[in-house]
Amino acid sequence: MSLAFYFKQFFIQNFLNKESRNKYLFDHHFFVNQYYLHKSASIENISKILNISVDEVNEITLKHYESKFETLCNKYKMQHFWNEFNNPLNAELPVDSIIKSAGFNSNVDFSESILKHKEESKYILEKHFT
């Protein structure tokens, strides 16, 4: 491992308060590792991964991202779906496989996500088609 990695790890462990460490860990697993794409993505599972309580995960998502965990997951799943849907490499793939690659368990879950988040879905479509 690089020296920069060890320095970063030392800094996080010794100089950040617990809340900042938890947010840093959340961001790493949720965004960098794309946790939201996992079929088993849930607030209970990520709290176990991060070794923090469900309430602490809720606090992170509400305070820093102004949404519940489930809403945040669905937002990033939709963005991932749309990016993959518009990727020319995926032109020959069935939409069903792109839906599943975006972390949705089924077409019904995908449809329900769109219905629950009409405004975000509308924004994504307008952004790409106007």
PDB file of C-alpha atoms in Angstrom:
ATOM      1  CA  MET A   1       0.000   0.000   0.000  1.00  0.00           C
ATOM      2  CA  SER A   2       1.123   3.543  -0.637  1.00  0.00           C
ATOM      3  CA  LEU A   3       2.357   5.948   1.964  1.00  0.00           C
ATOM      4  CA  ALA A   4      -0.505   8.310   1.089  1.00  0.00           C
ATOM      5  CA  PHE A   5      -3.035   5.596   1.984  1.00  0.00           C
ATOM      6  CA  TYR A   6      -1.476   5.069   5.425  1.00  0.00           C
ATOM      7  CA  PHE A   7      -1.296   8.817   6.048  1.00  0.00           C
ATOM      8  CA  LYS A   8      -4.956   9.218   5.088  1.00  0.00           C
ATOM      9  CA  GLN A   9      -5.980   6.299   7.315  1.00  0.00           C
ATOM     10  CA  PHE A  10      -3.945   7.700  10.229  1.00  0.00           C
ATOM     11  CA  PHE A  11      -5.541  11.122   9.802  1.00  0.00           C
ATOM     12  CA  ILE A  12      -9.081   9.710   9.681  1.00  0.00           C
ATOM     13  CA  GLN A  13      -8.595   7.528  12.749  1.00  0.00           C
ATOM     14  CA  ASN A  14      -6.824  10.115  14.880  1.00  0.00           C
ATOM     15  CA  PHE A  15      -8.058  13.553  13.893  1.00  0.00           C
ATOM     16  CA  LEU A  16     -11.678  13.230  12.769  1.00  0.00           C
ATOM     17  CA  ASN A  17     -14.473  13.120  15.310  1.00  0.00           C
ATOM     18  CA  LYS A  18     -16.834  10.141  15.322  1.00  0.00           C
ATOM     19  CA  GLU A  19     -19.515  11.874  13.258  1.00  0.00           C
ATOM     20  CA  SER A  20     -17.013  12.872  10.558  1.00  0.00           C
ATOM     21  CA  ARG A  21     -15.518   9.363  10.482  1.00  0.00           C
ATOM     22  CA  ASN A  22     -18.979   7.848  10.108  1.00  0.00           C
ATOM     23  CA  LYS A  23     -19.821  10.198   7.238  1.00  0.00           C
ATOM     24  CA  TYR A  24     -16.484   9.477   5.568  1.00  0.00           C
ATOM     25  CA  LEU A  25     -17.123   5.715   5.870  1.00  0.00           C
ATOM     26  CA  PHE A  26     -20.680   6.114   4.619  1.00  0.00           C
ATOM     27  CA  ASP A  27     -19.514   8.110   1.588  1.00  0.00           C
ATOM     28  CA  HIS A  28     -16.820   5.583   0.822  1.00  0.00           C
ATOM     29  CA  HIS A  29     -19.123   2.570   0.895  1.00  0.00           C
ATOM     30  CA  PHE A  30     -22.213   4.223  -0.541  1.00  0.00           C
ATOM     31  CA  PHE A  31     -20.665   6.298  -3.341  1.00  0.00           C
ATOM     32  CA  VAL A  32     -17.195   4.899  -4.068  1.00  0.00           C
ATOM     33  CA  ASN A  33     -18.202   1.245  -3.722  1.00  0.00           C
ATOM     34  CA  GLN A  34     -21.657   1.973  -5.146  1.00  0.00           C
ATOM     35  CA  TYR A  35     -23.467   0.208  -2.318  1.00  0.00           C
ATOM     36  CA  TYR A  36     -26.811   1.407  -3.707  1.00  0.00           C
ATOM     37  CA  LEU A  37     -26.425  -1.010  -6.650  1.00  0.00           C
ATOM     38  CA  HIS A  38     -26.428  -4.092  -4.422  1.00  0.00           C
ATOM     39  CA  LYS A  39     -29.621  -6.119  -4.533  1.00  0.00           C
ATOM     40  CA  SER A  40     -29.486  -6.402  -0.740  1.00  0.00           C
ATOM     41  CA  ALA A  41     -28.991  -2.657  -0.194  1.00  0.00           C
ATOM     42  CA  SER A  42     -30.853  -1.637   2.928  1.00  0.00           C
ATOM     43  CA  ILE A  43     -30.334   0.655   5.851  1.00  0.00           C
ATOM     44  CA  GLU A  44     -29.977  -2.353   8.142  1.00  0.00           C
ATOM     45  CA  ASN A  45     -27.236  -3.905   6.012  1.00  0.00           C
ATOM     46  CA  ILE A  46     -25.216  -0.729   5.603  1.00  0.00           C
ATOM     47  CA  SER A  47     -25.443  -0.042   9.334  1.00  0.00           C
ATOM     48  CA  LYS A  48     -23.889  -3.477   9.919  1.00  0.00           C
ATOM     49  CA  ILE A  49     -21.160  -2.811   7.341  1.00  0.00           C
ATOM     50  CA  LEU A  50     -20.334   0.540   8.931  1.00  0.00           C
ATOM     51  CA  ASN A  51     -20.726  -0.809  12.477  1.00  0.00           C
ATOM     52  CA  ILE A  52     -23.082   2.015  13.416  1.00  0.00           C
ATOM     53  CA  SER A  53     -26.756   2.093  14.319  1.00  0.00           C
ATOM     54  CA  VAL A  54     -29.621   2.537  11.880  1.00  0.00           C
ATOM     55  CA  ASP A  55     -30.355   5.856  13.595  1.00  0.00           C
ATOM     56  CA  GLU A  56     -26.816   7.055  12.875  1.00  0.00           C
ATOM     57  CA  VAL A  57     -27.192   6.137   9.196  1.00  0.00           C
ATOM     58  CA  ASN A  58     -30.497   8.017   9.120  1.00  0.00           C
ATOM     59  CA  GLU A  59     -28.817  11.005  10.723  1.00  0.00           C
ATOM     60  CA  ILE A  60     -26.054  11.016   8.091  1.00  0.00           C
ATOM     61  CA  THR A  61     -28.446  10.808   5.147  1.00  0.00           C
ATOM     62  CA  LEU A  62     -30.885  13.371   6.506  1.00  0.00           C
ATOM     63  CA  LYS A  63     -28.235  15.853   7.635  1.00  0.00           C
ATOM     64  CA  HIS A  64     -25.890  15.676   4.648  1.00  0.00           C
ATOM     65  CA  TYR A  65     -28.148  14.587   1.777  1.00  0.00           C
ATOM     66  CA  GLU A  66     -31.540  15.821   2.984  1.00  0.00           C
ATOM     67  CA  SER A  67     -33.285  12.541   2.260  1.00  0.00           C
ATOM     68  CA  LYS A  68     -34.011   9.179   3.771  1.00  0.00           C
ATOM     69  CA  PHE A  69     -31.661   6.304   3.007  1.00  0.00           C
ATOM     70  CA  GLU A  70     -34.144   4.546   0.709  1.00  0.00           C
ATOM     71  CA  THR A  71     -34.749   7.742  -1.257  1.00  0.00           C
ATOM     72  CA  LEU A  72     -31.012   8.300  -1.632  1.00  0.00           C
ATOM     73  CA  CYS A  73     -30.557   4.719  -2.887  1.00  0.00           C
ATOM     74  CA  ASN A  74     -33.356   5.064  -5.416  1.00  0.00           C
ATOM     75  CA  LYS A  75     -32.020   8.392  -6.660  1.00  0.00           C
ATOM     76  CA  TYR A  76     -28.586   6.930  -7.394  1.00  0.00           C
ATOM     77  CA  LYS A  77     -30.050   3.720  -8.834  1.00  0.00           C
ATOM     78  CA  MET A  78     -32.104   5.832 -11.247  1.00  0.00           C
ATOM     79  CA  GLN A  79     -29.071   7.905 -12.213  1.00  0.00           C
ATOM     80  CA  HIS A  80     -27.057   4.741 -12.791  1.00  0.00           C
ATOM     81  CA  PHE A  81     -29.880   3.229 -14.827  1.00  0.00           C
ATOM     82  CA  TRP A  82     -30.172   6.337 -16.985  1.00  0.00           C
ATOM     83  CA  ASN A  83     -26.413   6.554 -17.576  1.00  0.00           C
ATOM     84  CA  GLU A  84     -26.290   2.887 -18.591  1.00  0.00           C
ATOM     85  CA  PHE A  85     -29.437   3.198 -20.703  1.00  0.00           C
ATOM     86  CA  ASN A  86     -27.828   6.043 -22.671  1.00  0.00           C
ATOM     87  CA  ASN A  87     -24.465   4.316 -23.003  1.00  0.00           C
ATOM     88  CA  PRO A  88     -23.993   3.214 -26.633  1.00  0.00           C
ATOM     89  CA  LEU A  89     -22.217   0.073 -25.450  1.00  0.00           C
ATOM     90  CA  ASN A  90     -25.518  -1.124 -24.011  1.00  0.00           C
ATOM     91  CA  ALA A  91     -27.575  -0.492 -27.154  1.00  0.00           C
ATOM     92  CA  GLU A  92     -28.122  -4.209 -27.769  1.00  0.00           C
ATOM     93  CA  LEU A  93     -28.994  -5.068 -24.169  1.00  0.00           C
ATOM     94  CA  PRO A  94     -32.612  -5.551 -23.146  1.00  0.00           C
ATOM     95  CA  VAL A  95     -33.929  -2.829 -20.851  1.00  0.00           C
ATOM     96  CA  ASP A  96     -34.620  -5.522 -18.253  1.00  0.00           C
ATOM     97  CA  SER A  97     -30.914  -6.292 -17.881  1.00  0.00           C
ATOM     98  CA  ILE A  98     -30.074  -2.592 -17.502  1.00  0.00           C
ATOM     99  CA  ILE A  99     -32.764  -2.291 -14.826  1.00  0.00           C
ATOM    100  CA  LYS A 100     -31.244  -5.209 -12.927  1.00  0.00           C
ATOM    101  CA  SER A 101     -27.699  -3.868 -13.325  1.00  0.00           C
ATOM    102  CA  ALA A 102     -28.909  -0.674 -11.667  1.00  0.00           C
ATOM    103  CA  GLY A 103     -29.738  -2.604  -8.495  1.00  0.00           C
ATOM    104  CA  PHE A 104     -33.478  -2.983  -8.928  1.00  0.00           C
ATOM    105  CA  ASN A 105     -34.753  -6.427  -7.991  1.00  0.00           C
ATOM    106  CA  SER A 106     -37.428  -6.450 -10.691  1.00  0.00           C
ATOM    107  CA  ASN A 107     -39.246  -4.349 -13.250  1.00  0.00           C
ATOM    108  CA  VAL A 108     -41.956  -3.799 -10.638  1.00  0.00           C
ATOM    109  CA  ASP A 109     -39.401  -2.311  -8.204  1.00  0.00           C
ATOM    110  CA  PHE A 110     -38.156  -0.071 -11.002  1.00  0.00           C
ATOM    111  CA  SER A 111     -41.696   1.072 -11.858  1.00  0.00           C
ATOM    112  CA  GLU A 112     -42.522   1.704  -8.206  1.00  0.00           C
ATOM    113  CA  SER A 113     -39.354   3.744  -7.829  1.00  0.00           C
ATOM    114  CA  ILE A 114     -40.370   5.934 -10.748  1.00  0.00           C
ATOM    115  CA  LEU A 115     -43.875   6.373  -9.339  1.00  0.00           C
ATOM    116  CA  LYS A 116     -42.562   7.263  -5.874  1.00  0.00           C
ATOM    117  CA  HIS A 117     -40.068   9.769  -7.258  1.00  0.00           C
ATOM    118  CA  LYS A 118     -41.889  11.375 -10.163  1.00  0.00           C
ATOM    119  CA  GLU A 119     -40.158  14.744  -9.831  1.00  0.00           C
ATOM    120  CA  GLU A 120     -36.626  13.280  -9.811  1.00  0.00           C
ATOM    121  CA  SER A 121     -37.491  11.000 -12.745  1.00  0.00           C
ATOM    122  CA  LYS A 122     -38.948  13.941 -14.640  1.00  0.00           C
ATOM    123  CA  TYR A 123     -35.799  15.972 -13.968  1.00  0.00           C
ATOM    124  CA  ILE A 124     -33.542  13.178 -15.270  1.00  0.00           C
ATOM    125  CA  LEU A 125     -35.607  12.842 -18.457  1.00  0.00           C
ATOM    126  CA  GLU A 126     -35.756  16.603 -19.039  1.00  0.00           C
ATOM    127  CA  LYS A 127     -32.013  16.921 -18.477  1.00  0.00           C
ATOM    128  CA  HIS A 128     -31.281  14.407 -21.239  1.00  0.00           C
ATOM    129  CA  PHE A 129     -34.017  15.242 -23.741  1.00  0.00           C
ATOM    130  CA  THR A 130     -34.186  19.034 -23.736  1.00  0.00           C
TER     131      THR A 130
END
